[in-house]
PDB file of C-alpha atoms and ligand atoms in Angstrom:
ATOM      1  CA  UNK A1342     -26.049 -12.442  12.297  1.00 40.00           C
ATOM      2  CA  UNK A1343     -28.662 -13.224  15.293  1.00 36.00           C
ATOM      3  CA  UNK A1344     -27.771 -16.919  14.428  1.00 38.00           C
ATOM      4  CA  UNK A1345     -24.222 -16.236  15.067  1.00 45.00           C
ATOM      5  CA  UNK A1346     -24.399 -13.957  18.228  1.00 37.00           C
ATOM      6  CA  UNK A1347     -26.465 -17.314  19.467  1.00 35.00           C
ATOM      7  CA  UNK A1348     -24.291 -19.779  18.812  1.00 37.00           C
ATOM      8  CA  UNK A1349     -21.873 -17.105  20.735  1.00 45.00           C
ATOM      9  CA  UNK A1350     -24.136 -17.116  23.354  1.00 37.00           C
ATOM     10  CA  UNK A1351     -24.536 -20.608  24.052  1.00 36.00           C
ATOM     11  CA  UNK A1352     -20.767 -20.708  24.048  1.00 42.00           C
ATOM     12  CA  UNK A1353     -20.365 -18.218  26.759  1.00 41.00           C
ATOM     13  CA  UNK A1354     -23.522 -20.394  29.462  1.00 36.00           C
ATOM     14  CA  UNK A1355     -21.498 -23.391  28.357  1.00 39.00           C
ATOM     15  CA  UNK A1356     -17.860 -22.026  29.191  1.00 45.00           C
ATOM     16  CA  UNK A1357     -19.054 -19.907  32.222  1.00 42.00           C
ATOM     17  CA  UNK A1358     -21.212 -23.311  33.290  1.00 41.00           C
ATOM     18  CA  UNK A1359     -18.629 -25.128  32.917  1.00 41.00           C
ATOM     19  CA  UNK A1360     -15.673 -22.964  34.001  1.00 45.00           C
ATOM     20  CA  UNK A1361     -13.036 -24.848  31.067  1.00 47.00           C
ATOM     21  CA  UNK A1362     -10.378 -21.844  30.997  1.00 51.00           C
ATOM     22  CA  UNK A1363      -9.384 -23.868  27.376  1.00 65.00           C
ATOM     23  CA  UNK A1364     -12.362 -24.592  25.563  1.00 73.00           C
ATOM     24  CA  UNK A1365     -12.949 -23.529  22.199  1.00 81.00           C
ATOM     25  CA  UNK A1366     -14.423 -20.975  20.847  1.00 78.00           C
ATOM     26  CA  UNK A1367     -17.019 -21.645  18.016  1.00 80.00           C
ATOM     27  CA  UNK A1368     -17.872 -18.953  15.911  1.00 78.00           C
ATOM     28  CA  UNK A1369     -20.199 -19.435  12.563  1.00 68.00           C
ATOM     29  CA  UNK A1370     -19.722 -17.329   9.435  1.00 64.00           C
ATOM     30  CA  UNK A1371     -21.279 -17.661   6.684  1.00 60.00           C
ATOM     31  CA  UNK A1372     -20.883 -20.771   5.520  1.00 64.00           C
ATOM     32  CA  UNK A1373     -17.595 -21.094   7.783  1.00 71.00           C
ATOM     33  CA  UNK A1374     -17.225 -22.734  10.922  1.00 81.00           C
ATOM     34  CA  UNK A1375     -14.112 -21.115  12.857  1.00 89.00           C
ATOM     35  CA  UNK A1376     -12.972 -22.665  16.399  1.00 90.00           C
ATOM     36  CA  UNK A1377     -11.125 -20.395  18.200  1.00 93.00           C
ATOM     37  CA  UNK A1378      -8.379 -21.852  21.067  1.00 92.00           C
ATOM     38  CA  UNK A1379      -9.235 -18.676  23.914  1.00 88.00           C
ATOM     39  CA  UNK A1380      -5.856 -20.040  25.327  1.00 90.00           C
ATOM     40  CA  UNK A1381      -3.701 -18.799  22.324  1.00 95.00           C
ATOM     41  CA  UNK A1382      -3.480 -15.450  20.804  1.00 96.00           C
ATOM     42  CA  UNK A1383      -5.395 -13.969  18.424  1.00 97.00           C
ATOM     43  CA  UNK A1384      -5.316 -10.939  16.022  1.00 98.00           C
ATOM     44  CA  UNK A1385      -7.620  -8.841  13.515  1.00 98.00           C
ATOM     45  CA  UNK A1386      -5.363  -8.278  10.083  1.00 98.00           C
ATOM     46  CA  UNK A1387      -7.593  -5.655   8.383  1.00 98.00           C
ATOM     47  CA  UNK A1388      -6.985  -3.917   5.245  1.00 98.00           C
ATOM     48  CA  UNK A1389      -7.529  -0.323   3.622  1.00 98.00           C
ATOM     49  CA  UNK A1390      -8.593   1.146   0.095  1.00 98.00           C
ATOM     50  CA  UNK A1391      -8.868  -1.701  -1.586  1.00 98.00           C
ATOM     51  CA  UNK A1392     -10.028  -4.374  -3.677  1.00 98.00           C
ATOM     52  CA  UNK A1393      -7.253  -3.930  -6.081  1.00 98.00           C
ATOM     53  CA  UNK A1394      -5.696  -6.330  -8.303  1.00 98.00           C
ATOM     54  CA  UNK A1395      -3.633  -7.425  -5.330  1.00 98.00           C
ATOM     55  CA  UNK A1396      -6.500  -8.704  -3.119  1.00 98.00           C
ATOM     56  CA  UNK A1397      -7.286 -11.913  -5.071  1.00 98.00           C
ATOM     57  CA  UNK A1398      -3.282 -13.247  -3.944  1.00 98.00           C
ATOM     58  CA  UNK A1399      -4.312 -12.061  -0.416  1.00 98.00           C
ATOM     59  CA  UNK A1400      -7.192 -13.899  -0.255  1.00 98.00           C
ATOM     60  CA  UNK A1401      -5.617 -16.982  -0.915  1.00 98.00           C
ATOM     61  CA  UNK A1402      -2.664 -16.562   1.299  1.00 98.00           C
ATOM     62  CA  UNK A1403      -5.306 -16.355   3.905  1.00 98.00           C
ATOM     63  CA  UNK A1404      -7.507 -19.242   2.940  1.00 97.00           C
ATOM     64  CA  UNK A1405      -4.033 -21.359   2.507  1.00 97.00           C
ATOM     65  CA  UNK A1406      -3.667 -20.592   6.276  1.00 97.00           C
ATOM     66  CA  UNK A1407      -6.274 -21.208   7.343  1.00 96.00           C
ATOM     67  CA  UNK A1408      -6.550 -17.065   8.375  1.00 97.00           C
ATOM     68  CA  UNK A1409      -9.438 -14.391   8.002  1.00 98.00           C
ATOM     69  CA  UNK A1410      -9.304 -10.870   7.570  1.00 98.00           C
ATOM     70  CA  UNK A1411     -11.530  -7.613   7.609  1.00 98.00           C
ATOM     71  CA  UNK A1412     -11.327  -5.826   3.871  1.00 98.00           C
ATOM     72  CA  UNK A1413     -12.362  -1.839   4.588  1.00 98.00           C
ATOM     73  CA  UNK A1414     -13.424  -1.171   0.900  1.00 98.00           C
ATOM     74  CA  UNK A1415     -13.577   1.653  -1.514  1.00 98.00           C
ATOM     75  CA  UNK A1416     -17.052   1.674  -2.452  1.00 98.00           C
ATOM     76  CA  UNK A1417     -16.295   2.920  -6.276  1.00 98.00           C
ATOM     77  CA  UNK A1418     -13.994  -0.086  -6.733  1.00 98.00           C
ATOM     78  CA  UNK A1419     -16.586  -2.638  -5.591  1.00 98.00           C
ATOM     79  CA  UNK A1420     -18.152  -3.213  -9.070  1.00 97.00           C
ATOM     80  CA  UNK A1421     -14.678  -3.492 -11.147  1.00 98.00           C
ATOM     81  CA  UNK A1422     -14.008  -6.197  -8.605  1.00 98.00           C
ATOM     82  CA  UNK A1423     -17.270  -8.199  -7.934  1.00 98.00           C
ATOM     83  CA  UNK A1424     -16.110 -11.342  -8.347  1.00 98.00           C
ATOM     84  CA  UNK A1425     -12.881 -10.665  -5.433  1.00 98.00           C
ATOM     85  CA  UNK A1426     -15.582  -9.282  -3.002  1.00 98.00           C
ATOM     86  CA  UNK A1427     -17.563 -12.365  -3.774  1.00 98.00           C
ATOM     87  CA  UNK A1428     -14.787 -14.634  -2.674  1.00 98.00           C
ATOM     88  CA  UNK A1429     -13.862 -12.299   0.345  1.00 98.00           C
ATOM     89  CA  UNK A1430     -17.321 -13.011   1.638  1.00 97.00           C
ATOM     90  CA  UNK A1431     -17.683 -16.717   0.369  1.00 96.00           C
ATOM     91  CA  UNK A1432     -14.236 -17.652   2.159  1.00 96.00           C
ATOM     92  CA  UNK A1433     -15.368 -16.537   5.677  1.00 96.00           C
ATOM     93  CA  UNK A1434     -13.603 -12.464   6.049  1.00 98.00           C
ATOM     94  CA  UNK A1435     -15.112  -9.570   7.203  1.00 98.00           C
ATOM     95  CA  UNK A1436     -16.085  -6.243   5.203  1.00 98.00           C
ATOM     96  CA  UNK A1437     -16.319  -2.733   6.136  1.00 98.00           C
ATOM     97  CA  UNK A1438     -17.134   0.684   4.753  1.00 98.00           C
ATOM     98  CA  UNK A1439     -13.673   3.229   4.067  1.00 98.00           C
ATOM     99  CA  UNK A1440     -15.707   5.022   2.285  1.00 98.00           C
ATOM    100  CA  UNK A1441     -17.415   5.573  -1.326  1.00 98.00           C
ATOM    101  CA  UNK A1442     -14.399   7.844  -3.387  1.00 98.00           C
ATOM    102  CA  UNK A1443     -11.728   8.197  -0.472  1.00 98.00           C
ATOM    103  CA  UNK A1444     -12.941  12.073   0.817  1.00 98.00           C
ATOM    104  CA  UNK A1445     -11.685  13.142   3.967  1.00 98.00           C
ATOM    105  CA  UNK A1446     -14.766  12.094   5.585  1.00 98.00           C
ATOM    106  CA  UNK A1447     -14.543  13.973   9.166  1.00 98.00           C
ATOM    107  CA  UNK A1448     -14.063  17.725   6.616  1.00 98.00           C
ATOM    108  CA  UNK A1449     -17.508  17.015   4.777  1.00 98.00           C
ATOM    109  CA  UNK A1450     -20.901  18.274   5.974  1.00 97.00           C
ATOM    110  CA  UNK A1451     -22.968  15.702   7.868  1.00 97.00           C
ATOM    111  CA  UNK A1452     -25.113  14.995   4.707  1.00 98.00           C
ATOM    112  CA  UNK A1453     -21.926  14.717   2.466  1.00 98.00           C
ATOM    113  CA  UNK A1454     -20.593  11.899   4.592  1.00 98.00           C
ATOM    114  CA  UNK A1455     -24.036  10.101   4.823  1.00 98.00           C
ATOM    115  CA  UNK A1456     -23.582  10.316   0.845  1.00 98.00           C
ATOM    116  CA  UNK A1457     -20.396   8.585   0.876  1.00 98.00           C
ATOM    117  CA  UNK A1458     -21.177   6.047   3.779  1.00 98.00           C
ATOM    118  CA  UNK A1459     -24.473   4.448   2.091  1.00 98.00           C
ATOM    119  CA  UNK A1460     -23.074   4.831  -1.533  1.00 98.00           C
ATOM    120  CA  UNK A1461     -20.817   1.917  -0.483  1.00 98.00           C
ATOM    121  CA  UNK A1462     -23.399   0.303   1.734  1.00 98.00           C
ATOM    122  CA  UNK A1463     -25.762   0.096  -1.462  1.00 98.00           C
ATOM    123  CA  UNK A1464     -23.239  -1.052  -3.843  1.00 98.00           C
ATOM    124  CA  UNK A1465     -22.143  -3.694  -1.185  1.00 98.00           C
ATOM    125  CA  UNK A1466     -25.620  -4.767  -0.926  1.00 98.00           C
ATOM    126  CA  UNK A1467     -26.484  -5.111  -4.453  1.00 97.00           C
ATOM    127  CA  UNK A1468     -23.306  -6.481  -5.897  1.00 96.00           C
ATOM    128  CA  UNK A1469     -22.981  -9.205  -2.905  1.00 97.00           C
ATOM    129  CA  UNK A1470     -25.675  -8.785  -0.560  1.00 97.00           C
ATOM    130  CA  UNK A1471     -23.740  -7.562   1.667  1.00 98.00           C
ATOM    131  CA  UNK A1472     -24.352  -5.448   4.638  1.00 98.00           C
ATOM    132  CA  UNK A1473     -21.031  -4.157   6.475  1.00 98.00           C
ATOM    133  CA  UNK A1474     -21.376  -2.943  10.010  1.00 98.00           C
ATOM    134  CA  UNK A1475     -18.013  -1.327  10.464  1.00 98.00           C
ATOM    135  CA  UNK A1476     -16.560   2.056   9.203  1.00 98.00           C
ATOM    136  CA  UNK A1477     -13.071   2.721   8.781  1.00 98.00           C
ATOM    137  CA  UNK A1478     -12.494   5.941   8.821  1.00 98.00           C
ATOM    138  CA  UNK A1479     -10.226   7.510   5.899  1.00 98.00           C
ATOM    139  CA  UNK A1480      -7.180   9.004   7.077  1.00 97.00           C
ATOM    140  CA  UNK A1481      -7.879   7.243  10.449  1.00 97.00           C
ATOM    141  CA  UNK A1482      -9.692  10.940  11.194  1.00 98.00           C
ATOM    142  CA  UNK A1483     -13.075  10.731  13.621  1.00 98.00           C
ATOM    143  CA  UNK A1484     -14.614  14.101  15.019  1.00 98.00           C
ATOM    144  CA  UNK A1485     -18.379  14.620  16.658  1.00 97.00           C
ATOM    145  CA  UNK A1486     -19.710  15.025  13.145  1.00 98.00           C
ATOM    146  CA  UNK A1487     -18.451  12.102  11.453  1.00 98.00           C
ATOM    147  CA  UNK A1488     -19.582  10.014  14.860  1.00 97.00           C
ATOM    148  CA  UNK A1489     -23.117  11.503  14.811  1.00 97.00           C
ATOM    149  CA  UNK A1490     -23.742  11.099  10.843  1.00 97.00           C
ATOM    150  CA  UNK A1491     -23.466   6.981  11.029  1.00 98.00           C
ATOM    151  CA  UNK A1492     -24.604   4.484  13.095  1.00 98.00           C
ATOM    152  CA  UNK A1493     -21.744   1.902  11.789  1.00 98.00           C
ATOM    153  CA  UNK A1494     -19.456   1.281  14.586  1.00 98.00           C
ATOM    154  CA  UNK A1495     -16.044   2.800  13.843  1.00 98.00           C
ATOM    155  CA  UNK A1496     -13.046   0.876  14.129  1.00 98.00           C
ATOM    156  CA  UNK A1497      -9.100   2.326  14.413  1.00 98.00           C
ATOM    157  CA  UNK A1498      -6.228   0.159  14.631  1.00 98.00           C
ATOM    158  CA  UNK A1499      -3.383  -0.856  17.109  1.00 98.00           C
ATOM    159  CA  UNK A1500      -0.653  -1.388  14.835  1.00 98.00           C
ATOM    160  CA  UNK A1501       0.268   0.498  11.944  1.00 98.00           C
ATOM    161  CA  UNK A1502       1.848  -1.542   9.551  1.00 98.00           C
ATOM    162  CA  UNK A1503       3.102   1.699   7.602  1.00 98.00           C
ATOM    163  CA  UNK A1504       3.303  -0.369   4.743  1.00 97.00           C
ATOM    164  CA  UNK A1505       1.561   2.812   3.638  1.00 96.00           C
ATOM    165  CA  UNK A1506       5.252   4.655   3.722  1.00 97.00           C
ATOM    166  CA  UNK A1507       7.940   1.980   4.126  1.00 97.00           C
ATOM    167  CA  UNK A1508       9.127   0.515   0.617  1.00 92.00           C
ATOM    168  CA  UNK A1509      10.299  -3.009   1.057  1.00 97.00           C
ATOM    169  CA  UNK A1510       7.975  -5.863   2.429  1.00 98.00           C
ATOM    170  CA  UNK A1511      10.826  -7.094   4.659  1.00 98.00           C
ATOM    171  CA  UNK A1512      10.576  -3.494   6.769  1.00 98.00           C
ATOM    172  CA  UNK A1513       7.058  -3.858   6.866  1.00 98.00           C
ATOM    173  CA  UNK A1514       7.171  -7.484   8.143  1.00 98.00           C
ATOM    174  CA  UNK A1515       9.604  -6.047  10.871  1.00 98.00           C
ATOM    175  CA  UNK A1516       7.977  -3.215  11.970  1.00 98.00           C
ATOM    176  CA  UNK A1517       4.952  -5.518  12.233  1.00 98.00           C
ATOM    177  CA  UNK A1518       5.969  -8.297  13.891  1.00 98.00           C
ATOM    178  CA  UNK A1519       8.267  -5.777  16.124  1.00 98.00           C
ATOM    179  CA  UNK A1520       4.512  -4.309  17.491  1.00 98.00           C
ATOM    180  CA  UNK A1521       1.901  -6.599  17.142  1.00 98.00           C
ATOM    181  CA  UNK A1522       0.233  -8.004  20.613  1.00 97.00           C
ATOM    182  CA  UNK A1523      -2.657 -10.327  21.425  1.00 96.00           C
ATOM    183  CA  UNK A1524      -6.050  -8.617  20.695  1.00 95.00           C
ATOM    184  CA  UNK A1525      -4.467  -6.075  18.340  1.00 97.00           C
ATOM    185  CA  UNK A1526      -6.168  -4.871  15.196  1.00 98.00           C
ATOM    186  CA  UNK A1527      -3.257  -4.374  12.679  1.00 98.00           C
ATOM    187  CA  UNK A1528      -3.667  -1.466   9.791  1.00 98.00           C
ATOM    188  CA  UNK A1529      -2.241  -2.764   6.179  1.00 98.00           C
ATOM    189  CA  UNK A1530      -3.511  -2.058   2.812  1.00 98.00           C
ATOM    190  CA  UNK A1531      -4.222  -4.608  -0.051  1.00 98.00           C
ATOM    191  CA  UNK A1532      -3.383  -1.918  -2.857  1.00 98.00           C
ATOM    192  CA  UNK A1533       0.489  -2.590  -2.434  1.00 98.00           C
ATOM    193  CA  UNK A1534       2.641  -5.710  -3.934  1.00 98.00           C
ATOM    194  CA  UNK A1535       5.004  -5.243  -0.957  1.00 98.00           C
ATOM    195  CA  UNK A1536       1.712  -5.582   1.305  1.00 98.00           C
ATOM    196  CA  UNK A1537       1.257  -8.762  -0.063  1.00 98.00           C
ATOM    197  CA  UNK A1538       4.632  -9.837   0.009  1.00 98.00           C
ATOM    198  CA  UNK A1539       5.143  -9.052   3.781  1.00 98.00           C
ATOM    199  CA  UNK A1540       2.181 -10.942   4.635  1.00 98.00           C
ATOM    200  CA  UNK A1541       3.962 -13.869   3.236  1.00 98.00           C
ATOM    201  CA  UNK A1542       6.605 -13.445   6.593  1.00 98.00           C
ATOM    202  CA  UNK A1543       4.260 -12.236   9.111  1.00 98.00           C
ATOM    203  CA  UNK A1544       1.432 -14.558   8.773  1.00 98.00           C
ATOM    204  CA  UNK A1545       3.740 -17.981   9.099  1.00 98.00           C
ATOM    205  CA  UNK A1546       5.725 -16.235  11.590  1.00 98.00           C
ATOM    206  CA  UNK A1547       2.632 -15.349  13.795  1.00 98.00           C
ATOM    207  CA  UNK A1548       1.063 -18.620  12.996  1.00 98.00           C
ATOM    208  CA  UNK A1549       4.566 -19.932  14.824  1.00 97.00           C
ATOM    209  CA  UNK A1550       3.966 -18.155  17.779  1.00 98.00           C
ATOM    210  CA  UNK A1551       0.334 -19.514  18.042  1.00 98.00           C
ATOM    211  CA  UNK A1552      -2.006 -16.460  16.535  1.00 98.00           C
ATOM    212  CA  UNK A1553      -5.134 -17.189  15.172  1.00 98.00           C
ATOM    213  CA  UNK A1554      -6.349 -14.816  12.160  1.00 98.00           C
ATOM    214  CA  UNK A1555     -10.051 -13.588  12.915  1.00 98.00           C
ATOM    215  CA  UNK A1556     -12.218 -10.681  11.423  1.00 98.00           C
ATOM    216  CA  UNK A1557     -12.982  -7.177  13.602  1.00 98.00           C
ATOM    217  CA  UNK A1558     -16.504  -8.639  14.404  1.00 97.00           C
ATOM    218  CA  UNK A1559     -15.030 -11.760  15.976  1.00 97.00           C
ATOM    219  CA  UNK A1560     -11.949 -10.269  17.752  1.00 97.00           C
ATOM    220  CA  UNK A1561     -14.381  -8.449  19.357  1.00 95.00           C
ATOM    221  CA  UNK A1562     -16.972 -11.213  20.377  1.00 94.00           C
ATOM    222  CA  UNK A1563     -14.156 -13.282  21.297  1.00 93.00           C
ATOM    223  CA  UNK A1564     -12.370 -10.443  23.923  1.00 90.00           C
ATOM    224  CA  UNK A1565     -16.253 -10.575  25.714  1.00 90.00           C
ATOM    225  CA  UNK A1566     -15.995 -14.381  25.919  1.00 88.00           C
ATOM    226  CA  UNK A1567     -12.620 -14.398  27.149  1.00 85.00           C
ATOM    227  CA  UNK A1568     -13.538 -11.590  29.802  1.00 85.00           C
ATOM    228  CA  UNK A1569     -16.436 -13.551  31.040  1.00 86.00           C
ATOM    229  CA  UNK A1570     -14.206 -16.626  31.235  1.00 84.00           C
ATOM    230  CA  UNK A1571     -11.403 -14.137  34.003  1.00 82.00           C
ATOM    231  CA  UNK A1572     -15.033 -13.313  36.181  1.00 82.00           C
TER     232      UNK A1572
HETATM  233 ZN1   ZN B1661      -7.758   4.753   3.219  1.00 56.96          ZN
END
């Protein structure tokens, strides 16, 4: 992590040094090393509820594109599905907490939702050794109490895929690629086949228009280096 937000950092004295409106962006994750074009768009795919029996065809849709994603998991469905965590880690995406059995997290008492929160963060950790630093909320639903019982940062979306409620992948691809914008965070869930299959049309059809694929973490680095770069 602090090796990362350096690497960042030297990025940012190099491109404010240097003033290049176009250089890259290098970010370092894990074992991946992802250059980032700050000229051309770029967008956080993240997913909800999952690992499922789905996520495994996701993951390699992603890796085939050379795209990265941010998995919100279910904490009691990390240990049925080790060895797709594993690979969502290896292969360079993102994961975050949605929770440890689904609950309505923002209707439980403050040490109820603690309960939830690190039941997932200590499965995470023991299964992968993993530590996530972003909540999803469940239901999308954030009040004082849920803000004030975790100190993981808690991250929405921009677009709502409503893959959630529509039933064929070609609707969802629509509706998607009808809303998304530069800088979005985009709300999907890898529990559906017609998830996967609509990622099939919208990530060649972004990757036309010139989007790059990065995690939460990243979008969010990269929207301070590009900011820095306007001053
Ligand atoms: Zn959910």
């Amino acid at each position: 992590m602090f090796k990362k937000l350096f690497i960042i950092l030297i990025c940012c004295i190099f491109l404010t040094a240097c003033n290049q409106k176009t250089k890259p962006i290098v970010l370092n994750t894990n074992e991946t090393v992802k250059v980032i074009d700050p000229s051309l768009p770029v967008v956080a795919l993240t997913f909800d509820d999952g690992p499922s029996k789905y996520t495994k065809e996701i993951l390699e849709l992603l890796k085939e594109n050379d795209a990265y994603a941010t998995f919100f998991v279910v904490g009691n469905k990390v240990e049925a599905y080790s060895n797709t965590i594993n690979i969502m880690i290896k292969n360079g995406n993102e994961v975050g907490n949605h929770s440890y059995s689904h609950k309505w997290l923002s209707r439980l008492s403050n040490n109820s939702i603690k309960e939830e929160i690190n039941l997932t963060q200590n499965i995470l950790k023991s299964t992968a050794n993993y530590t996530p630093t972003l909540l999803r909320p469940t239901y999308g639903s954030v009040n004082k109490k849920l803000r004030g019982s975790t100190d993981l940062k808690i991250v929405l979306w921009d677009v709502d895929t409503k893959d959630w409620k529509l039933k064929s992948s070609e609707a969802i691809a629509k509706r998607a690629l009808g809303s998304i914008q530069d800088g979005d965070i985009v709300l999907m869930h890898d529990i559906y086949e017609r998830s996967l299959n609509a990622l099939k049309i919208i990530i060649p059809a972004l990757k036309e228009k010139g989007y790059q694929f990065v995690t939460v973490s990243e979008l969010k680095e990269i929207n301070l280096i590009k900011q820095k770069m306007k001053e």
